[in-house]
XYZ file of C-alpha atoms in Angstrom:
602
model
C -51.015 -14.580 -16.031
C -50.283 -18.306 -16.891
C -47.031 -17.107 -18.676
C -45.744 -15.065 -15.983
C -45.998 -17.376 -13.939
C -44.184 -20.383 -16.018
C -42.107 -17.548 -16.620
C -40.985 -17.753 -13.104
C -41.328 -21.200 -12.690
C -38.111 -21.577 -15.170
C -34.856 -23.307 -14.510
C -33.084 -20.906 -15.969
C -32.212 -18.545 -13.365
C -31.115 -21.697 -11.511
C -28.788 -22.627 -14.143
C -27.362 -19.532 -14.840
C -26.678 -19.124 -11.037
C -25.076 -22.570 -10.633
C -23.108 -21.356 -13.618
C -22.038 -18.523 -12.160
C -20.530 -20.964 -9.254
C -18.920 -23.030 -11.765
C -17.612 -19.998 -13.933
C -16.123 -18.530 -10.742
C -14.213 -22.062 -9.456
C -12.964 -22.658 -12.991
C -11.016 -18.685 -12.898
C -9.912 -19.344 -9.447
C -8.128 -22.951 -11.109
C -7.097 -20.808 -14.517
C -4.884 -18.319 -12.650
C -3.450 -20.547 -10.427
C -4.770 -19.183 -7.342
C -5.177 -21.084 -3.884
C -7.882 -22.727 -2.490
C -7.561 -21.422 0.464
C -7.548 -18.109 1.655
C -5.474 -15.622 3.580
C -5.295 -16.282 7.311
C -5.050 -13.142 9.505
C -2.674 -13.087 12.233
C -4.867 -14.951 14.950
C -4.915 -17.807 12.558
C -1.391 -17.509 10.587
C 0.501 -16.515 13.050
C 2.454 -13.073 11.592
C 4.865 -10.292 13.312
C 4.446 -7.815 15.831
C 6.728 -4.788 16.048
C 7.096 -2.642 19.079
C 8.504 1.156 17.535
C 9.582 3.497 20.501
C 9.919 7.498 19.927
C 13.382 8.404 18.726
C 12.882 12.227 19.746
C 15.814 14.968 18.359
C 17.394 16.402 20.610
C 14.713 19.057 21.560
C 11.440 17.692 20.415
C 9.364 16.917 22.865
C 6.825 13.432 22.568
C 3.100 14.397 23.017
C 0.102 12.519 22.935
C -1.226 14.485 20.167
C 2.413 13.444 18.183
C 2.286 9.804 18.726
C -1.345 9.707 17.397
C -0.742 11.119 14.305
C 2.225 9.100 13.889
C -0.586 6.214 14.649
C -2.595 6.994 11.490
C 0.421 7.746 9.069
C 1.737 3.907 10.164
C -1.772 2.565 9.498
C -1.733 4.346 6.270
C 1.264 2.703 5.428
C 0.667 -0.336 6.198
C -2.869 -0.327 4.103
C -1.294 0.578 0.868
C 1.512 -1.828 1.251
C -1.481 -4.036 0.405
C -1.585 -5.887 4.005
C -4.782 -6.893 5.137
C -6.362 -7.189 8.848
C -3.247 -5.799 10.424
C -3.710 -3.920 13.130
C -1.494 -0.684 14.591
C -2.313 1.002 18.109
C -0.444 2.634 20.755
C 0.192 1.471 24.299
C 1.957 5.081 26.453
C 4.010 6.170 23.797
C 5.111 3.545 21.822
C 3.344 2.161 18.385
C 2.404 -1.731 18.584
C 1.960 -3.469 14.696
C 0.536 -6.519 13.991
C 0.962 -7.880 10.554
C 0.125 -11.030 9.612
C 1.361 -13.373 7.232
C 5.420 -15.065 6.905
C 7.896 -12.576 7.386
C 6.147 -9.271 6.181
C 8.144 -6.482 5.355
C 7.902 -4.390 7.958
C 11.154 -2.296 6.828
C 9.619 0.914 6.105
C 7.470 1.439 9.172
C 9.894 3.170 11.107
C 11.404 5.541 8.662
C 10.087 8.887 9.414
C 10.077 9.827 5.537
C 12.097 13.435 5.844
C 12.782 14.202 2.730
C 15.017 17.156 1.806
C 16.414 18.333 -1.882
C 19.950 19.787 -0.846
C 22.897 20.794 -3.106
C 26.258 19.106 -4.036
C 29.184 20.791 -2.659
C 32.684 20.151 -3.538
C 34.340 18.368 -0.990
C 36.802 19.777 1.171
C 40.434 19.934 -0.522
C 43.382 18.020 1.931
C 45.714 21.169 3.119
C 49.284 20.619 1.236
C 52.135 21.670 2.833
C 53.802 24.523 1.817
C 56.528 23.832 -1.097
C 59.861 23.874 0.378
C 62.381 26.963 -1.354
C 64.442 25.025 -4.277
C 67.777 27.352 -4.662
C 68.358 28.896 -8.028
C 71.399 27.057 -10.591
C 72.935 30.642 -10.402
C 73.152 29.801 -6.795
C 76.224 27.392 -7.138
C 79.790 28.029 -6.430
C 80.999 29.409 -9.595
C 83.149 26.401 -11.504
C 81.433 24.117 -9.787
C 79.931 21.344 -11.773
C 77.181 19.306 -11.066
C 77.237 15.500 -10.209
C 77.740 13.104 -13.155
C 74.231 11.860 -14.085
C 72.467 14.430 -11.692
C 69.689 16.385 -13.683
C 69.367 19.792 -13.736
C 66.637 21.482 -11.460
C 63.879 22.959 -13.608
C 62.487 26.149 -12.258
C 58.913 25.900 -13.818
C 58.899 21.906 -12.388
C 60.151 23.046 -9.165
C 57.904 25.984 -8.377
C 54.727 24.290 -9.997
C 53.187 22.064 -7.891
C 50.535 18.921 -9.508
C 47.387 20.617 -9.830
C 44.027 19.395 -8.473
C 42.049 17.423 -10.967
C 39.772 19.324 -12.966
C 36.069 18.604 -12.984
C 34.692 17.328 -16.227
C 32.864 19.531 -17.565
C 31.341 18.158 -20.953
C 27.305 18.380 -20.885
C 25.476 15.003 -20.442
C 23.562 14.586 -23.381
C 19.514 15.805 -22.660
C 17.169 12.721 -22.990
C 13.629 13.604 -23.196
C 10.448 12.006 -22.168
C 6.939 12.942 -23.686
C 8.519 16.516 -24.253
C 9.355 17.361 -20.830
C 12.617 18.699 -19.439
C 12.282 16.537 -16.148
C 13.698 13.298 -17.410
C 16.480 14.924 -19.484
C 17.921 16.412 -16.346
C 17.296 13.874 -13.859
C 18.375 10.909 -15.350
C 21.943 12.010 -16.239
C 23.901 10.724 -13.209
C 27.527 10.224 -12.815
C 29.141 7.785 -11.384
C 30.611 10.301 -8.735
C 29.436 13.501 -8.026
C 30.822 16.368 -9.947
C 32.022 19.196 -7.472
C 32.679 22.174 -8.561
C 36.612 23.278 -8.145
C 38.078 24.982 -5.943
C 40.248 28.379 -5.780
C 43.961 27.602 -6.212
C 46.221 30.081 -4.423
C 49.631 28.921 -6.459
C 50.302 31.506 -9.107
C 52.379 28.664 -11.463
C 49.236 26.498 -11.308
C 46.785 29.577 -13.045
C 49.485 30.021 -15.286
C 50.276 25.948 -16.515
C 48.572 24.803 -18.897
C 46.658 21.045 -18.273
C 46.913 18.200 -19.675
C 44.278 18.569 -22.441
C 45.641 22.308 -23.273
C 43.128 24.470 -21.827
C 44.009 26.587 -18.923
C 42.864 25.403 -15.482
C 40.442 27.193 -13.576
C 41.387 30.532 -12.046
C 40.522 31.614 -8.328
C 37.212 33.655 -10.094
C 37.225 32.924 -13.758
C 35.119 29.350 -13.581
C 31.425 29.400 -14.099
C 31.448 26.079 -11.736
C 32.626 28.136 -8.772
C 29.461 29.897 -8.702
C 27.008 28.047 -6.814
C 22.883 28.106 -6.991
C 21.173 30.883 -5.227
C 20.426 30.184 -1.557
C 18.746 31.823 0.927
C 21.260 30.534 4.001
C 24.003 32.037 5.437
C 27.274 32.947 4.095
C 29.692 30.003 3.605
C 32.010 31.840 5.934
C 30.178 31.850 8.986
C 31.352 29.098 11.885
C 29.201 27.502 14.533
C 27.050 23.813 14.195
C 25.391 23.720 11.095
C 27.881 25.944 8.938
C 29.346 24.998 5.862
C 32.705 25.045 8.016
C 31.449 23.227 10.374
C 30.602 20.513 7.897
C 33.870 20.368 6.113
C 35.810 19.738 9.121
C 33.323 17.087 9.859
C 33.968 15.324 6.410
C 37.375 14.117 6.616
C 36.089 12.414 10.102
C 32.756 10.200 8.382
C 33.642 6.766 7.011
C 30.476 5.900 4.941
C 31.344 2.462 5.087
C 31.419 2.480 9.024
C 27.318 1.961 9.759
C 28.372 4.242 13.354
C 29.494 6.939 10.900
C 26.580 6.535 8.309
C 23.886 6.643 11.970
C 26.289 9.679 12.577
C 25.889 11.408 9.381
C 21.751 10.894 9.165
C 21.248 12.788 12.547
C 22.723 15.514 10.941
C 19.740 15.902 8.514
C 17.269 16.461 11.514
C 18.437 21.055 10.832
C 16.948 21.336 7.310
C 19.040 25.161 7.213
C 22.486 23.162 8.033
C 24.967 22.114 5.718
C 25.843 18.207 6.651
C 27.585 15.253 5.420
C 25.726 12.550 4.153
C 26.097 9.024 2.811
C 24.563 7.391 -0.327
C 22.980 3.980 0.099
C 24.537 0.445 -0.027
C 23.492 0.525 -4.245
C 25.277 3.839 -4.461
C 28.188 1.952 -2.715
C 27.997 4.303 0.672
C 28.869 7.758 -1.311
C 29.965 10.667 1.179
C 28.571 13.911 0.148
C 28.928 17.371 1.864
C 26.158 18.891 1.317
C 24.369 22.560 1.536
C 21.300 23.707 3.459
C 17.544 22.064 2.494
C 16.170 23.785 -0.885
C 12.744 21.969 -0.531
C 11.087 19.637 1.498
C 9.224 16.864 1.878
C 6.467 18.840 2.793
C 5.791 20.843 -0.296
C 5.289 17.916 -2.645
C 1.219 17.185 -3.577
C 1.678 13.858 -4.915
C 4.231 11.001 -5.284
C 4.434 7.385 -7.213
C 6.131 5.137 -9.001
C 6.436 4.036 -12.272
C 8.320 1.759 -14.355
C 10.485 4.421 -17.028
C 10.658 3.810 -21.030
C 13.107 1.631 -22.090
C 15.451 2.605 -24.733
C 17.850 1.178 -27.323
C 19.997 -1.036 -25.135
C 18.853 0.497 -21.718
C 16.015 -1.629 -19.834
C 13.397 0.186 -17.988
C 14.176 1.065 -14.552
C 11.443 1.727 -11.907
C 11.396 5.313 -10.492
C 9.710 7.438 -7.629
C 7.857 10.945 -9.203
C 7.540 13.970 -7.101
C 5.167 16.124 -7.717
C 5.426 19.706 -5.882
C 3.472 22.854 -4.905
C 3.757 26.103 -6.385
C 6.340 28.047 -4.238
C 8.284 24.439 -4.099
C 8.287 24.592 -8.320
C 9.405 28.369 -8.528
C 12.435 27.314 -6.430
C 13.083 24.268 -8.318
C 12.888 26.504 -11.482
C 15.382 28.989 -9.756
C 17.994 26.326 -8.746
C 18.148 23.717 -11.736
C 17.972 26.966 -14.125
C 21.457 27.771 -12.350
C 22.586 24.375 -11.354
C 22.087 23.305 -15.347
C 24.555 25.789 -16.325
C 27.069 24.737 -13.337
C 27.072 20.809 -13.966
C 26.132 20.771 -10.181
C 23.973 18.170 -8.725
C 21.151 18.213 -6.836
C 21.124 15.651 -3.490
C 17.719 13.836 -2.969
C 18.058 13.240 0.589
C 15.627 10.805 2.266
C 16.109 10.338 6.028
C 19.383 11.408 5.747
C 20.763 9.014 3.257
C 21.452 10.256 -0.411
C 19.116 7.987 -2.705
C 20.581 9.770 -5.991
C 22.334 12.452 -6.243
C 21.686 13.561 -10.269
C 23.223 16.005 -12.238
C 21.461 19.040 -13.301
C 21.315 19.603 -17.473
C 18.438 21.986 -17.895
C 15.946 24.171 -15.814
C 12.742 21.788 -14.562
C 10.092 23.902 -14.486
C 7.026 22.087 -13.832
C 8.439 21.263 -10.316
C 8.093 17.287 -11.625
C 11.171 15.366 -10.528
C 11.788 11.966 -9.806
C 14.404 9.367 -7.709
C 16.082 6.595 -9.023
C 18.529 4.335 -7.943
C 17.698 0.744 -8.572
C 14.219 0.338 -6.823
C 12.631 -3.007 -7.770
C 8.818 -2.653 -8.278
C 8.061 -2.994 -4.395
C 10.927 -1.321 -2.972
C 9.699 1.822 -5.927
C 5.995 1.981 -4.348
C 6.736 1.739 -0.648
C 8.695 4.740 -1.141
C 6.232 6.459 -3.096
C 3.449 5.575 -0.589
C 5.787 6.744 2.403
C 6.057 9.505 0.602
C 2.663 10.380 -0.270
C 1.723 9.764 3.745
C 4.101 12.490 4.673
C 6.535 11.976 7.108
C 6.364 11.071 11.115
C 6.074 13.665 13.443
C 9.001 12.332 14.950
C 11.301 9.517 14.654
C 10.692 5.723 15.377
C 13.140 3.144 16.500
C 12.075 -0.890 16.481
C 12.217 -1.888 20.254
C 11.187 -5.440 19.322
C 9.884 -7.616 16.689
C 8.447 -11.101 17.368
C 7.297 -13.941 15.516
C 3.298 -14.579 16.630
C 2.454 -18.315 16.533
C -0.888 -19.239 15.122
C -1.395 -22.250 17.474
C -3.811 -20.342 19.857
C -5.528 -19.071 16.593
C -6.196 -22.534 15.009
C -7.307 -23.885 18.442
C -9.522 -21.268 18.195
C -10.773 -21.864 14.663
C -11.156 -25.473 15.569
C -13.434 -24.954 18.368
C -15.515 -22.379 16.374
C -15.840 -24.255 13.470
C -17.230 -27.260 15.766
C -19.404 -25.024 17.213
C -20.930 -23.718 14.161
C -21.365 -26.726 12.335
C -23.309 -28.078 15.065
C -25.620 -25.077 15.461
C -26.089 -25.182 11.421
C -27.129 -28.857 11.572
C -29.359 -28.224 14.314
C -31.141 -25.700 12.221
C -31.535 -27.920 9.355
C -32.723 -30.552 11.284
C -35.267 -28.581 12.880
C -35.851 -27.141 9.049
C -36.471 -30.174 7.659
C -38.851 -31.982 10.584
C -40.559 -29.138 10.393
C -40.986 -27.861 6.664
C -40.483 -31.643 4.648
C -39.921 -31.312 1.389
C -39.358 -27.459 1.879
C -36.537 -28.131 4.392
C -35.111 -29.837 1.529
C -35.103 -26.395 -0.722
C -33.227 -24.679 1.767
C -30.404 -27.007 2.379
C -29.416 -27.207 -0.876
C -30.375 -23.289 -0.876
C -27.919 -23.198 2.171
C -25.127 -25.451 -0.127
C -25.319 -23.279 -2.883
C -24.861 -19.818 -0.737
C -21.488 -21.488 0.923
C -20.154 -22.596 -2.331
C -20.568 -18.905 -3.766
C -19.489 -17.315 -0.809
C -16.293 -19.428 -0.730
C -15.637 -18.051 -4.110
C -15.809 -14.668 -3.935
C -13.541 -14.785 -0.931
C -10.951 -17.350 -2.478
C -11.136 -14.074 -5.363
C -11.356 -11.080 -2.933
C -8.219 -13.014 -1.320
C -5.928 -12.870 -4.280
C -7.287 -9.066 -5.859
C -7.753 -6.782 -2.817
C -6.000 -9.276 -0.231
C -9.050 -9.626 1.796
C -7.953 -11.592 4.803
C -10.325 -14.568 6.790
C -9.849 -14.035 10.487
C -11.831 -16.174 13.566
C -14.187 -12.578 13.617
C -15.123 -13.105 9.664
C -15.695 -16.551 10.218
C -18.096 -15.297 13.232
C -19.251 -12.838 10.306
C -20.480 -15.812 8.103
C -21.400 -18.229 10.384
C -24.056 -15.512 11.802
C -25.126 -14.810 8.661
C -25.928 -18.903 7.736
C -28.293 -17.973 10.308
C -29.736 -14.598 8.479
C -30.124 -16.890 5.522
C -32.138 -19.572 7.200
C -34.501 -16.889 8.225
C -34.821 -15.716 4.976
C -36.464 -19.375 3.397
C -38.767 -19.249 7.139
C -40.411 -16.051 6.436
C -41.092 -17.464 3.027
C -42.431 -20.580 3.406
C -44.521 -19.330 6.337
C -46.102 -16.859 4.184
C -46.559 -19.781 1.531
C -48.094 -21.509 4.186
C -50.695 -18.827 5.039
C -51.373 -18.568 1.336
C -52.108 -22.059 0.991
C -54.179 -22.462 3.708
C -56.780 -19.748 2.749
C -57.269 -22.027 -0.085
C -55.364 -21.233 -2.969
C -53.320 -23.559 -5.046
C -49.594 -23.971 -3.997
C -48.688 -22.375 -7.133
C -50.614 -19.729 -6.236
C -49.013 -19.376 -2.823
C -45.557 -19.434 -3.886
C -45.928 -16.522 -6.090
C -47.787 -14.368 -3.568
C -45.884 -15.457 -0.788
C -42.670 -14.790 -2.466
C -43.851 -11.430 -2.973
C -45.326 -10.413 0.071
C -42.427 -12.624 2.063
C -39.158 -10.600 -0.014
C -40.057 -7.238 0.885
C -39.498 -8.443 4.845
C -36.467 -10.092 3.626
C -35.110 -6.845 1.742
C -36.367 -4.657 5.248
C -34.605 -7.690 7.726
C -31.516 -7.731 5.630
C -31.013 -3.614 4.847
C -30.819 -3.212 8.825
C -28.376 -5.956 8.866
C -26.571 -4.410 5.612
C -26.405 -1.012 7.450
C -24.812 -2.281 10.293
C -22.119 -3.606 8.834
C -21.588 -0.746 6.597
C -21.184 1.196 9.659
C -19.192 -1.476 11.823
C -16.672 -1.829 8.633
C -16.318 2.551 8.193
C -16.075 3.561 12.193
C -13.484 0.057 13.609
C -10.486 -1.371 12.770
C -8.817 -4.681 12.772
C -10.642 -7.912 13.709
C -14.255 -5.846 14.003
C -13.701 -4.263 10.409
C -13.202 -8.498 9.033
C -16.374 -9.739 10.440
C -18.378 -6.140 8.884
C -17.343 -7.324 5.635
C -17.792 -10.826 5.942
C -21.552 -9.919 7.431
C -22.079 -7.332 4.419
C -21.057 -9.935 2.072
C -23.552 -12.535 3.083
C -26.585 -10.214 3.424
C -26.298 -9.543 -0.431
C -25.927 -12.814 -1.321
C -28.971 -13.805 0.411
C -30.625 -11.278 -1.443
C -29.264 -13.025 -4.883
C -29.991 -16.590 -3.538
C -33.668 -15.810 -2.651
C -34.496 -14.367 -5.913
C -32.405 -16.906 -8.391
C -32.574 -20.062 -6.810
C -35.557 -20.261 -3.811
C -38.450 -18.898 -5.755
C -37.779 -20.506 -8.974
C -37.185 -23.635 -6.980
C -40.517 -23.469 -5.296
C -42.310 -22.328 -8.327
C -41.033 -24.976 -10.504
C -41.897 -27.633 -7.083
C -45.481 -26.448 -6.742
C -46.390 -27.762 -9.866
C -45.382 -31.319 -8.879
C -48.148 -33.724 -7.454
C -46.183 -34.561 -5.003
C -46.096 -31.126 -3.418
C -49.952 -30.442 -3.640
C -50.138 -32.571 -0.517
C -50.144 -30.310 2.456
C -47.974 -33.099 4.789
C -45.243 -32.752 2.347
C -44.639 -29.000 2.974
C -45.294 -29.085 6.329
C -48.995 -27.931 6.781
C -52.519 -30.559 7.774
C -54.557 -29.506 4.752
C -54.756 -30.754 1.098
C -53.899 -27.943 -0.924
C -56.275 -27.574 -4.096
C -54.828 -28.660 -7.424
C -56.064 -25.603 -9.390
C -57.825 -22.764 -8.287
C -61.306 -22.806 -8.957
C -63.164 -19.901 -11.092
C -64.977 -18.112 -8.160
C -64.688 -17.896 -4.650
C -62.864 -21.129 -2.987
C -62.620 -24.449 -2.383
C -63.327 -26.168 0.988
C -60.695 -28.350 2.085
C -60.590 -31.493 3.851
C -58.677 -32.752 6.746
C -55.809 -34.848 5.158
């Protein structure tokens, strides 16, 4: 019994917890990491963005619609890794608060459509019909021609320049871990390789080009033939047909932003053909474009990842797509005959062409991927719009204003004041009241700040846990919880003692009797902020965690530091006199053999 209880009398779980303290301070200097925490928006200051429906022509805005378009923003805006911001709706438009300088708040709005479509050939210009060139035997007989004037050539005459010929030499196949997805993905030209087009002029079938080999007849060229496609015929007229599209193309001017807003309406019909643009990196590409193969809606997964570099080639960072089943059967169906066409295959996101690769070989694990020089950010907030699925409908920014933090701080200051007062309040009344056992708790109190400013300073630079005026409220209420915790101890040490038992004695029983109230007082307290941090959001969901936080340290302080402390005190002379721990009896030195020892009034 006597070793037990030197046992917990040691320093050691003291030491090892003001180790702990120091251990923790001396990572937070070793990585470099501030000393002071993220500030939420009410004490940062941040931006708010106002997004208003941008409704097709058609769709109609419900309240259902805006809702879900509520949770898919949230969504985003969590796994962009921004803490404490909060999203709600006021009528129909979307309010978002994020704090922080100048977050990126580009990708809230995009609606995320995304839509694999096929390269077309572009629309040839109509030439003019060549004008008759009269035959040589045509000229008055004995008539000679002009000194220096060449002689007409039939064949030059009556063969007009033929249209340049699609190259047609295979990409070479890179592979990655054995899979065909990377060897036909990655291949991209420069410009898209359309497939040509039937020439009517008999002398162009028949003249040979400039490399030797005939050109391409009106029905002889594999290229001609185009993926299978379950849309209409390429002849039909009306909005949305492919002839509707290429009299649209000559009209786009991708480098015109009207034209490019133009173009990306057109993507809102998944079944029509369109004309697109490529992005700003692609240099504003204009692509005409067939009917939606697969959509955004049939992939299960998406996210980025940086690819393997090669001899020469850095790694670049890419967006994977991962699909469902009927999605991967048609992939199968289309690259199988796109790979033997050169075509390429459009990866369409909100109706701009991210990358438009060529196809080399069937994909058939439905596994495909974007590129087109994403930087590690830029490559997971597409992936994460992605994975979110798209909006309901589409958003347009209304406004977007700076939020100043001066109301925040004023705030903060006047909270602060307020707390510090209450707290030294308490440890005045602590102290009066319990001497030399006030004394235990404030530096109890000392070391539970110090730890719990480290493991936010931490939680601040790993999961980007922000501090906002309601997890300040959050800690400063559970200082309070804490100070209860060393009263219901040292009031049952207090009862122990004063049935007569040494203060050793007392603080062991006591402790034991006093921490299961303390583990009952503090799981009612853990449970409500495990259920205030799962069922709120924003400023609520900050002081849960904060409150959660401090609960289980108190449960760590109590047990490493307060009842060794005590322990280790009661063996003191000092503390066997009842004034200095707060009570009007001597308490006995050692307990005797039998029954107990009478006290006398101190």
């Amino acid at each position: 019994m006597a070793t037990k209880a030197r046992t917990r009398g040691s320093a050691l779980p003291i030491l090892a917890l003001l180790a702990t303290v120091g251990l923790l301070y001396g990572l937070i200097a070793l990585r470099g990491w501030a000393f002071t925490p993220n500030l939420g928006l009410d004490l940062k200051g941040g931006t708010s963005v106002i997004l208003g429906p941008n409704p097709a022509p058609g769709q109609s805005v419900t309240n259902d619609v805006v809702d879900r378009a509520v949770e898919i923003i949230r969504l985003r805006v969590d796994a962009f890794g921004v803490a404490e911001s909060e999203v709600s709706r006021e009528n129909q438009n979307i309010v978002v608060n994020i704090p922080g300088e100048n977050p990126d708040v580009s990708n809230l709005e995009n609606s995320a459509q995304l839509r694999f479509r096929l390269v077309l050939p572009p629309p040839q210009p109509a030439t003019p019909e060549p004008e008759a060139t009269p035959s040589p035997s045509a000229s008055p007989s004995g008539t000679a021609s002009p000194a220096g004037s060449p002689s007409p050539s039939p064949a030059a005459a009556a063969t007009p320049t033929p249209a340049a010929t699609p190259t047609a030499a295979a990409t070479p196949t890179t592979t990655s871990n054995g899979r065909a997805l990377t060897g036909a993905l990655l291949a991209q030209d420069a410009t898209p390789s359309p497939a040509p087009t039937a020439t009517t002029s008999p002398a162009a079938s028949a003249t040979p080009t400039a490399t030797g080999s005939p050109a391409p007849s009106p029905t002889g060229s594999p290229a001609a033939s185009p993926a299978p496609s379950a849309t209409a015929p390429a002849g039909e007229t009306g909005p949305g047909s492919q002839a509707a599209a290429e009299a649209l193309y000559p009209t786009i001017d991708c480098n015109n932003p009207e034209d490019r807003d133009k173009a990306r309406l057109l993507d809102a019909d998944p079944k029509a053909h369109i004309v697109s643009c490529g992005t700003e990196e692609e240099g504003f590409r204009k692509f005409l474009l067939g009917p939606a193969e697969i959509t955004g809606d049939q992939l299960e997964s998406a996210s980025s990842l940086l690819s393997q570099q090669t001899v020469g080639v850095p790694g670049e960072w890419v967006v994977l797509l991962d699909m469902n089943g009927a999605a991967t059967k048609r992939f199968r169906e289309i690259t199988t005959v796109g790979s033997q066409n050169q075509q390429s295959f459009a990866i369409v996101l909100d109706g701009a062409v991210f990358s438009a690769p060529t196809m080399n070989e069937p994909i058939e694990d439905g596994n495909a991927q974007i590129s087109g020089n994403f930087t590690k950010k830029s490559a997971n907030d597409l992936a994460n719009v992605l994975k979110f699925g798209a909006l309901p409908l589409s958003f347009e920014t209304l406004s977007k204003d700076n939020i100043s933090p001066s109301l925040g701080k004023e705030s903060l200051r006047a909270g602060l004041i307020a707390g510090l007062v209450g707290l030294a309040a308490v440890l005045i009344y602590i102290i009066a009241y319990y001497r030399g056992l006030g004394l235990v708790a404030l530096v109890g109190l000392g070391i539970f700040a110090a730890l719990n400013y480290a493991l936010v300073l931490i939680l601040s630079e790993t999961i980007g846990f922000t501090m906002t005026l309601a997890g300040i409220a959050g800690f400063i209420i559970s200082a309070g919880i804490t100070s209860d915790s060393y009263i219901v101890y040292f009031e049952r040490l207090k009862d122990e003692a004063r049935e007569g038992r040494t203060l050793a004695s007392s603080a062991d029983r006591g402790f034991s009797r006093a921490y299961k109230t303390i583990l009952a007082a503090n799981f009612v307290s853990l449970l409500a902020a495990v259920i205030l941090y799962y069922f709120s959001a924003g400023a609520v969901k900050g002081f849960a965690f904060t409150l959660g936080l401090s609960v289980l340290l108190d449960l760590v302080i109590a047990y490493l530091y307060t009842r060794p402390t005590v322990a280790m005190l009661s063996r003191t002379r000092l503390f066997t006199h009842g004034r200095f721990i707060g009570i009007k009896n001597t308490v006995p030195a050692a307990a005797p053999a039998q029954g107990r020892t009478k006290t006398k009034e101190a």
